[in-house]
Short mmCIF file of C-alpha atoms in Angstrom, two decimals:
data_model
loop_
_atom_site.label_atom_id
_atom_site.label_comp_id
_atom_site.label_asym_id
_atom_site.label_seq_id
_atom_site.Cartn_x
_atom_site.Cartn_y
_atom_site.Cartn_z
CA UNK E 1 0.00 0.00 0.00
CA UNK E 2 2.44 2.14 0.95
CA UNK E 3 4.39 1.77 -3.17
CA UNK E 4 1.31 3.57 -3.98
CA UNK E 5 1.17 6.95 -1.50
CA UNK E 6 4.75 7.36 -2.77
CA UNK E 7 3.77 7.11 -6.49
CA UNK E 8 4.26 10.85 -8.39
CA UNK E 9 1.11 13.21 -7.80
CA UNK E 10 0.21 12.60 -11.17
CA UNK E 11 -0.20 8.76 -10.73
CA UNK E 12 -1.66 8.84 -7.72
CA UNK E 13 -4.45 11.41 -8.74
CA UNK E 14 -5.17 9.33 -12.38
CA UNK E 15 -5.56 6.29 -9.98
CA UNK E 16 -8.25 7.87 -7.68
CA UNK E 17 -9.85 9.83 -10.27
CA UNK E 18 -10.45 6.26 -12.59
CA UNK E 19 -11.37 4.35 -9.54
CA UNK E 20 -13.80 7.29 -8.90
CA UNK E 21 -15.30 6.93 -12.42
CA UNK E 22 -15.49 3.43 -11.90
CA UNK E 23 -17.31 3.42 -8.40
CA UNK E 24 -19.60 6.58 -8.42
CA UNK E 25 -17.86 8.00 -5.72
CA UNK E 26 -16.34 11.51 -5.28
CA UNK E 27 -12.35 11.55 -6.31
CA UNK E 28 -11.69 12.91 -2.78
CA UNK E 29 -13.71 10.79 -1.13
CA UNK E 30 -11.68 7.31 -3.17
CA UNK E 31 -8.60 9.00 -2.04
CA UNK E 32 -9.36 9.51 1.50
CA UNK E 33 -10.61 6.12 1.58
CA UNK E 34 -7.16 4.99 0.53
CA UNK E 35 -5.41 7.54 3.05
CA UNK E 36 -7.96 5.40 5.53
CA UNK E 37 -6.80 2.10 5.09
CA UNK E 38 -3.02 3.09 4.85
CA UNK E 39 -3.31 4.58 8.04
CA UNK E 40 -4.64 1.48 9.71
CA UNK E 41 -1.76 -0.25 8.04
CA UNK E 42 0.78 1.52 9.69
CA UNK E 43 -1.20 1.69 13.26
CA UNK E 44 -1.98 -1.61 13.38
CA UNK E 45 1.18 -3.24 11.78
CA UNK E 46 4.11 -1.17 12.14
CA UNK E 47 3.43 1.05 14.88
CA UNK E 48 4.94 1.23 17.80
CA UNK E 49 1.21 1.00 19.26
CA UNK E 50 0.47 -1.91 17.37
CA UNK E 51 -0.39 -4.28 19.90
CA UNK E 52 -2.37 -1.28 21.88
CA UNK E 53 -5.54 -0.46 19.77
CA UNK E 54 -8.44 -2.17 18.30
CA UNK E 55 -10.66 -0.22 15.47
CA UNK E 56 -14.45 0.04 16.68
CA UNK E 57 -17.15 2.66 15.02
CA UNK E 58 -18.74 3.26 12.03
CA UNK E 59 -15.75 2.85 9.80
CA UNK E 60 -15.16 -0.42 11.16
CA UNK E 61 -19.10 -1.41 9.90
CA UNK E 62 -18.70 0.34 6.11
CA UNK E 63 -14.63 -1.16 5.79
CA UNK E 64 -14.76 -4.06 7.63
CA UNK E 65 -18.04 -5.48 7.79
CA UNK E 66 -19.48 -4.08 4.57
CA UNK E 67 -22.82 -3.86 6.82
CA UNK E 68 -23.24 -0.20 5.81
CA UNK E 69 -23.08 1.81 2.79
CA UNK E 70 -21.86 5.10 4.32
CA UNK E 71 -18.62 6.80 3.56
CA UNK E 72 -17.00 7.63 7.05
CA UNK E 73 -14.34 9.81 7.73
CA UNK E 74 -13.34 9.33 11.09
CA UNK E 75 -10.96 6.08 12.39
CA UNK E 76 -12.19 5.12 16.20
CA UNK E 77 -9.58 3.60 18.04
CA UNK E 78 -9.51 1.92 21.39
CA UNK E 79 -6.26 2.02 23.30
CA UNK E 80 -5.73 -0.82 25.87
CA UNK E 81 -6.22 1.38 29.40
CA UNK E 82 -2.52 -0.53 30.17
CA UNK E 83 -0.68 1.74 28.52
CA UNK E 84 -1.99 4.33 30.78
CA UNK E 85 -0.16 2.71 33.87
CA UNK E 86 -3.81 1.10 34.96
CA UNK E 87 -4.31 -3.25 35.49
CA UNK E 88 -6.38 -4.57 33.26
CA UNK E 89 -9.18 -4.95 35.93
CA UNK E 90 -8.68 -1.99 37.77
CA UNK E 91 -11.02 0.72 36.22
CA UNK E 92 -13.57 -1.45 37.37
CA UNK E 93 -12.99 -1.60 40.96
CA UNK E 94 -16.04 -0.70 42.79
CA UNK E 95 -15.60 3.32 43.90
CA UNK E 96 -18.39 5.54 44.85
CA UNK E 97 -19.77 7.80 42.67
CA UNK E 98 -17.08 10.78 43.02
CA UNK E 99 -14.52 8.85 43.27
CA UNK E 100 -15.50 6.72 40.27
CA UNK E 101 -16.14 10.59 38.75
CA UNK E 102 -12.47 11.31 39.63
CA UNK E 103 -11.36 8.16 38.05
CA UNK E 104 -12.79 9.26 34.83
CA UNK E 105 -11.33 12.68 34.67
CA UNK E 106 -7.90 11.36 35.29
CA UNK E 107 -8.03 8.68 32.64
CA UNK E 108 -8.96 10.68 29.99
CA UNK E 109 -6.07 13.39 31.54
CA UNK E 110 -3.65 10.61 30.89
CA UNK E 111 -4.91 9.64 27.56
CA UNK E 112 -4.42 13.29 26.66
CA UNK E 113 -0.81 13.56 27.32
CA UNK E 114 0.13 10.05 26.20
CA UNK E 115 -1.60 10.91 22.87
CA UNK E 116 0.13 14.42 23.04
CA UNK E 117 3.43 13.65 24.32
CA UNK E 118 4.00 9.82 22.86
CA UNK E 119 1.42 8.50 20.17
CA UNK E 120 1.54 11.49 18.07
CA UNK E 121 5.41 12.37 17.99
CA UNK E 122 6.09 8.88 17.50
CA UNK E 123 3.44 7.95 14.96
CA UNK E 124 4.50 11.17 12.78
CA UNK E 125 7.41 10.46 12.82
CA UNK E 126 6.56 6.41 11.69
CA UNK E 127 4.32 8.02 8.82
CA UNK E 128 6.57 10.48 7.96
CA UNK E 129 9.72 7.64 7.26
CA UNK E 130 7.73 5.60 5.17
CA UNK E 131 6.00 8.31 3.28
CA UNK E 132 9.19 10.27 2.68
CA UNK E 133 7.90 13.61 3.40
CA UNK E 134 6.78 14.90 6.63
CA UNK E 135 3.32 13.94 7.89
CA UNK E 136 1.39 16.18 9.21
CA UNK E 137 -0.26 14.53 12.21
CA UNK E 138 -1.38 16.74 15.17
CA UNK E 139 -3.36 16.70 18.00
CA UNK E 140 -7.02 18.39 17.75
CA UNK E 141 -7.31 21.76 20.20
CA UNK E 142 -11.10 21.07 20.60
CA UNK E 143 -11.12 17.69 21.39
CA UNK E 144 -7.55 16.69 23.01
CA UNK E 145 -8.19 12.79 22.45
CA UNK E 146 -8.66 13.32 18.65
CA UNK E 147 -4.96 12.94 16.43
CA UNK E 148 -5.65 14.79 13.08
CA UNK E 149 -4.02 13.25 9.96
CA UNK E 150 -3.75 16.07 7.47
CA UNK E 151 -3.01 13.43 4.61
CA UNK E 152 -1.31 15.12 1.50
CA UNK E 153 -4.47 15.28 -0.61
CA UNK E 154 -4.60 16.17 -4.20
CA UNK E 155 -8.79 16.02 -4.36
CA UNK E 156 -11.27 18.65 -2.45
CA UNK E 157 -14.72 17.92 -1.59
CA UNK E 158 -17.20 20.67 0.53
CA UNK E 159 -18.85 17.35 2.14
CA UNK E 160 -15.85 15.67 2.77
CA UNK E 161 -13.18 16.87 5.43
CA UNK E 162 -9.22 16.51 3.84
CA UNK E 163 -7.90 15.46 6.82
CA UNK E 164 -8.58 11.86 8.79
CA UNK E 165 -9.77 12.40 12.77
CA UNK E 166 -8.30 9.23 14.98
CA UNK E 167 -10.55 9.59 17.78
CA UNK E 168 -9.06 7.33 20.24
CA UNK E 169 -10.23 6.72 24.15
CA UNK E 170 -9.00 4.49 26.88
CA UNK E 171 -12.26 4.34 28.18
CA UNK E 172 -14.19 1.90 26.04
CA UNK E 173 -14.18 -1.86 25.99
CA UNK E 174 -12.42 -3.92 23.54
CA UNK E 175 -13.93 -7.22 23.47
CA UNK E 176 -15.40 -9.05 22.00
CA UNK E 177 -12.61 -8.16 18.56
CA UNK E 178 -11.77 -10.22 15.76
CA UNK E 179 -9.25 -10.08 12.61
CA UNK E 180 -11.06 -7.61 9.71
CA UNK E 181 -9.51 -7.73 6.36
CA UNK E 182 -9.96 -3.96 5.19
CA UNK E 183 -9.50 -2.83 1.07
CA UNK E 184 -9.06 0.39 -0.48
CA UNK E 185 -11.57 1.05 -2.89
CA UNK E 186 -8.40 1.72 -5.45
CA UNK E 187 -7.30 -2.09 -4.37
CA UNK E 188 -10.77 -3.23 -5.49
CA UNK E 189 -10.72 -1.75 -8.48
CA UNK E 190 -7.02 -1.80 -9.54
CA UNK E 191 -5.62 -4.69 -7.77
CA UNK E 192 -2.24 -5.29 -9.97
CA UNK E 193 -1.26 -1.94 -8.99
CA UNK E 194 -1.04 -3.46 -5.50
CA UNK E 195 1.72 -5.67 -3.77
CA UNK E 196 -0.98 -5.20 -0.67
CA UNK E 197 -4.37 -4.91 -1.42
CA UNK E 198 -5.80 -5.72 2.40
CA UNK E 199 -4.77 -4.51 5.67
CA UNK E 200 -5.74 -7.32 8.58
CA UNK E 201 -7.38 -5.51 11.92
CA UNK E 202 -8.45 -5.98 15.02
CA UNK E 203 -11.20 -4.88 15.22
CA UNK E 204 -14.89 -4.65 17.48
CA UNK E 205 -17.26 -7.38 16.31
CA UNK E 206 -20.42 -6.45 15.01
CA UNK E 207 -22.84 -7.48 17.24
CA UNK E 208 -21.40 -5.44 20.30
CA UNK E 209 -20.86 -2.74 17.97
CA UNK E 210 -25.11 -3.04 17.33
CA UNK E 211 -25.85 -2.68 21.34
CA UNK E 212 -23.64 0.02 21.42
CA UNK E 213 -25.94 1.44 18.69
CA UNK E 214 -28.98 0.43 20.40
CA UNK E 215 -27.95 2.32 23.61
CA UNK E 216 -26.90 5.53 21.68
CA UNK E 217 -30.63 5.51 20.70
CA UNK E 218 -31.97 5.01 24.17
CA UNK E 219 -29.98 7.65 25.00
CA UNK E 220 -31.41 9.89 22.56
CA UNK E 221 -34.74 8.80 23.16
CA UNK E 222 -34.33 10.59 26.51
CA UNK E 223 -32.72 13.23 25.22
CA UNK E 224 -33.79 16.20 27.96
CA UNK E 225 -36.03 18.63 25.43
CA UNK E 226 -33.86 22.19 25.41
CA UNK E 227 -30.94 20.22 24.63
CA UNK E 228 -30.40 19.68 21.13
CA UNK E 229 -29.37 16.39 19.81
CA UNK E 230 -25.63 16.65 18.55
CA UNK E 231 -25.14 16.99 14.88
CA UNK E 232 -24.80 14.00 12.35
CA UNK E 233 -26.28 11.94 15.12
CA UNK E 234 -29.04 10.42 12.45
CA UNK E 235 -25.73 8.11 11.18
CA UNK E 236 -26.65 6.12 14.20
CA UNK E 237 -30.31 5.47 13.17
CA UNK E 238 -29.35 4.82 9.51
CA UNK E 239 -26.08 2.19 11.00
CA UNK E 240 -28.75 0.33 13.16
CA UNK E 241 -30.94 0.23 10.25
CA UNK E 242 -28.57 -1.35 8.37
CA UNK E 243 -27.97 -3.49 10.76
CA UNK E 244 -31.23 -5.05 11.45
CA UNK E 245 -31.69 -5.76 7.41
CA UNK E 246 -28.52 -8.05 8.08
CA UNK E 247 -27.28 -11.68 10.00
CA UNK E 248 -25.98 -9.33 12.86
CA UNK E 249 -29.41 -8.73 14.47
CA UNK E 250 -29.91 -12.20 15.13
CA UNK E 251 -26.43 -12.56 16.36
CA UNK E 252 -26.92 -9.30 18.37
CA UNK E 253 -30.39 -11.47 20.08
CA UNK E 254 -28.33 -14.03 20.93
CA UNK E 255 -25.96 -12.23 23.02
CA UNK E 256 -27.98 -10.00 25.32
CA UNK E 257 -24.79 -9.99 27.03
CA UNK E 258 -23.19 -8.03 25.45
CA UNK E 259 -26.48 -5.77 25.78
CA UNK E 260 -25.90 -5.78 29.57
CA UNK E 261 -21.93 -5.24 29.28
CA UNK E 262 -22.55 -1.79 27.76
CA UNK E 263 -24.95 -0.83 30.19
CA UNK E 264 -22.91 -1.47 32.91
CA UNK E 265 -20.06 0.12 30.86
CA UNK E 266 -22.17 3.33 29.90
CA UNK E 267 -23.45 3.45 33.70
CA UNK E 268 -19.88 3.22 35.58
CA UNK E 269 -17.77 5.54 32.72
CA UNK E 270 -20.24 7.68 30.92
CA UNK E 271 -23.02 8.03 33.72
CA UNK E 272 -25.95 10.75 32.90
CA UNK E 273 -28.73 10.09 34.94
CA UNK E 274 -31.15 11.23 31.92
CA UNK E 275 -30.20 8.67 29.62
CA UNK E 276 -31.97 6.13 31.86
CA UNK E 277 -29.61 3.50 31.12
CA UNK E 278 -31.29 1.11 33.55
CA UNK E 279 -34.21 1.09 31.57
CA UNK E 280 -31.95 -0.15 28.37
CA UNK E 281 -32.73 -3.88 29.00
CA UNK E 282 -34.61 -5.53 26.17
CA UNK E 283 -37.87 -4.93 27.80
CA UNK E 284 -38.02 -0.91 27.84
CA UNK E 285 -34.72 -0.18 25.42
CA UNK E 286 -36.13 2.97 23.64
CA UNK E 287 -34.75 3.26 20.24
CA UNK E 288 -37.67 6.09 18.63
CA UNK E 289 -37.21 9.64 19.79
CA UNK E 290 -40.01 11.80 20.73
CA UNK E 291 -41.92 13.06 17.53
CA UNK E 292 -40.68 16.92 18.68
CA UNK E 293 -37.25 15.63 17.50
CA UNK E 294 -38.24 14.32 14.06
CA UNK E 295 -38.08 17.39 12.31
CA UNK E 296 -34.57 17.79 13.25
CA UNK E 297 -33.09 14.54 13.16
CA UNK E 298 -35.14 14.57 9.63
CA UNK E 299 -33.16 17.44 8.76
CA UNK E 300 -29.22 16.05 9.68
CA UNK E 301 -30.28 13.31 7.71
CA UNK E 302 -30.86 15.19 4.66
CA UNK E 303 -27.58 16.69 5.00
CA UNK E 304 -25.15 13.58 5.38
CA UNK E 305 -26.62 11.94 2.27
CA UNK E 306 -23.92 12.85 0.35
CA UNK E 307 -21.81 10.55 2.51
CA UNK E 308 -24.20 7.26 1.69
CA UNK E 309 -24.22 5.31 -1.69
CA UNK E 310 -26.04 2.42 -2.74
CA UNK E 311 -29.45 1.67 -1.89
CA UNK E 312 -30.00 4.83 0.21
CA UNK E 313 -33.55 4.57 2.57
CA UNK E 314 -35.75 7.12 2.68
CA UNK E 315 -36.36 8.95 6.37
CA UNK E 316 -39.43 7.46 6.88
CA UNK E 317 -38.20 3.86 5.19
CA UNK E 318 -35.43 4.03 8.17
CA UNK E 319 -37.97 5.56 10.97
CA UNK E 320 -40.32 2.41 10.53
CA UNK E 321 -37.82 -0.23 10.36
CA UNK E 322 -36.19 1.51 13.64
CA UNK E 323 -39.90 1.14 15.11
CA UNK E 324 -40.11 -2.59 14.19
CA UNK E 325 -36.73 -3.06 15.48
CA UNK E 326 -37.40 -1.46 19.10
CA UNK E 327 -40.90 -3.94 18.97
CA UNK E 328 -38.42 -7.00 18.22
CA UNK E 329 -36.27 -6.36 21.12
CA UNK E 330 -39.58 -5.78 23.42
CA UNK E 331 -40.35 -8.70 22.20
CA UNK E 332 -36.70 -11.10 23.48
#
């Protein structure tokens, strides 16, 4: 993967622009892809982090899974809470409240300045040896657990940020994970321009990845009124969605488990005593919001359309089979 970011500008942008043609898809948005998946090369085979992150998120669904047909431009990481000087066990020791609150605040402290001081130097300076040029990875002022990848692009795209976001947290659970092979859309395409075409990852499986889904809507669902929903949050409706039309619901019922494990994780890391989280049990999971939110939510989905392809539902296509879904899980 790596013979081809080094190829001359010219090559590179004939390569993305024909796969483009090929595809459907924007040119910036084949050559980000590619950007994606050489990125995950490096982190999860020649980093010095290698052994210390496994790929969750939507990216992991579209990439890895091919469960959804949505163009994301984000890479979620986990990092293994050891390298933060923690047991493997101990951020679950029992603590009260505050001091569980404290607990919280200083993990994600750490992960800041390991990401600051230690992943970033060191993966730029990975990136920037292989690529031959300096890499311009930095760490994100508004959101100090985000690395920014400013890749060197040759396409622009209004819908499509030029830059890749590793969002990576300590606090999130890593199992259950399993070996993903990953292609760039180039790869698929023009595979005898290739000595790689597939980058193995470790990476979330599926059917936690739905629960976690499923809880983001519960959440939602109980969204206090004056606070608005956060923006491109209908990507959650339209991944579960996906989702359910798939083998993964039925692997998701099976493992109410796993249901149960993000509860308990939501509840002890993330606690907000609005989202109800005790009521997400199969019984009472909400997954509809109240109808004063449709308009809205109708609205964000209008405007990330642009980053679906294929068979794209309409709102009210997804809305129903959301409703049908939430009646299923009643139903376990």
């Amino acid at each position: 993967m790596i013979e081809i970011a080094r190829l001359p500008a010219d090559d590179r942008r004939e390569l993305f622009h024909n796969t483009a043609a090929k595809t459907g898809l924007h040119d910036a948005i084949v050559e980000k892809d590619f950007w994606v998946c050489l990125t995950l090369d490096y982190l999860f085979h020649r980093s010095p982090w290698k052994k210390a992150v496994t790929f969750k998120g939507g990216t992991s669904l579209s990439k890895g899974y091919h469960l959804i047909s949505r163009f994301s431009e984000d890479i979620d990481l986990i990092l293994d809470w050891r390298v933060l000087g923690y047991g493997i066990n101990e951020p679950w020791e029992k603590r009260s409240n505050t001091k569980q609150d404290a607990f919280n605040k200083e993990a994600n402290r750490k992960a800041e300045i390991f990401l600051a001081e230690t992943f970033c130097p060191q993966v730029r300076e990975g990136l920037s040896a292989e690529l031959g040029l300096p890499a311009n990875l930095y760490i994100d002022e508004e959101d100090k657990q985000t690395v920014i990848f400013a890749y060197p692009n040759l396409f622009t795209d209004a819908s499509t940020l030029q830059v890749i976001r590793l969002e990576i947290g300590a606090l999130a659970a890593w199992t259950p994970a399993e070996l993903v092979d990953i292609v760039p859309y180039a790869a698929e395409q023009y595979p005898q321009l290739f000595k790689q075409k597939e980058v193995s990852v470790l990476t979330v499986a599926p059917e936690r990845t739905f629960w976690e889904k499923a809880t983001i809507l519960h959440h939602e669902a109980n969204r206090p009124e004056h606070l608005s929903m956060p923006q491109r949050y209908s990507r959650h409706y339209y991944d579960l969605y996906c989702m359910a039309k798939s083998p993964v619901k039925e692997k998701a019922f099976e493992r109410l488990d796993l249901l149960q494990k993000v509860v308990d994780f939501k509840m002890k890391f993330y606690p907000r005593a609005w989202a109800r989280y005790p009521e997400a049990v199969p019984a009472t999971l909400k997954l509809l919001p109240p109808s004063y939110r449709l308009g809205a939510l109708q609205e964000d989905y209008s405007a990330m359309r642009n980053m679906l392809y294929g068979e794209i539902p309409s709102f009210e296509t997804m809305m129903e089979a959301v409703g049908e879904l939430e009646k299923e899980i009643h139903a376990l």
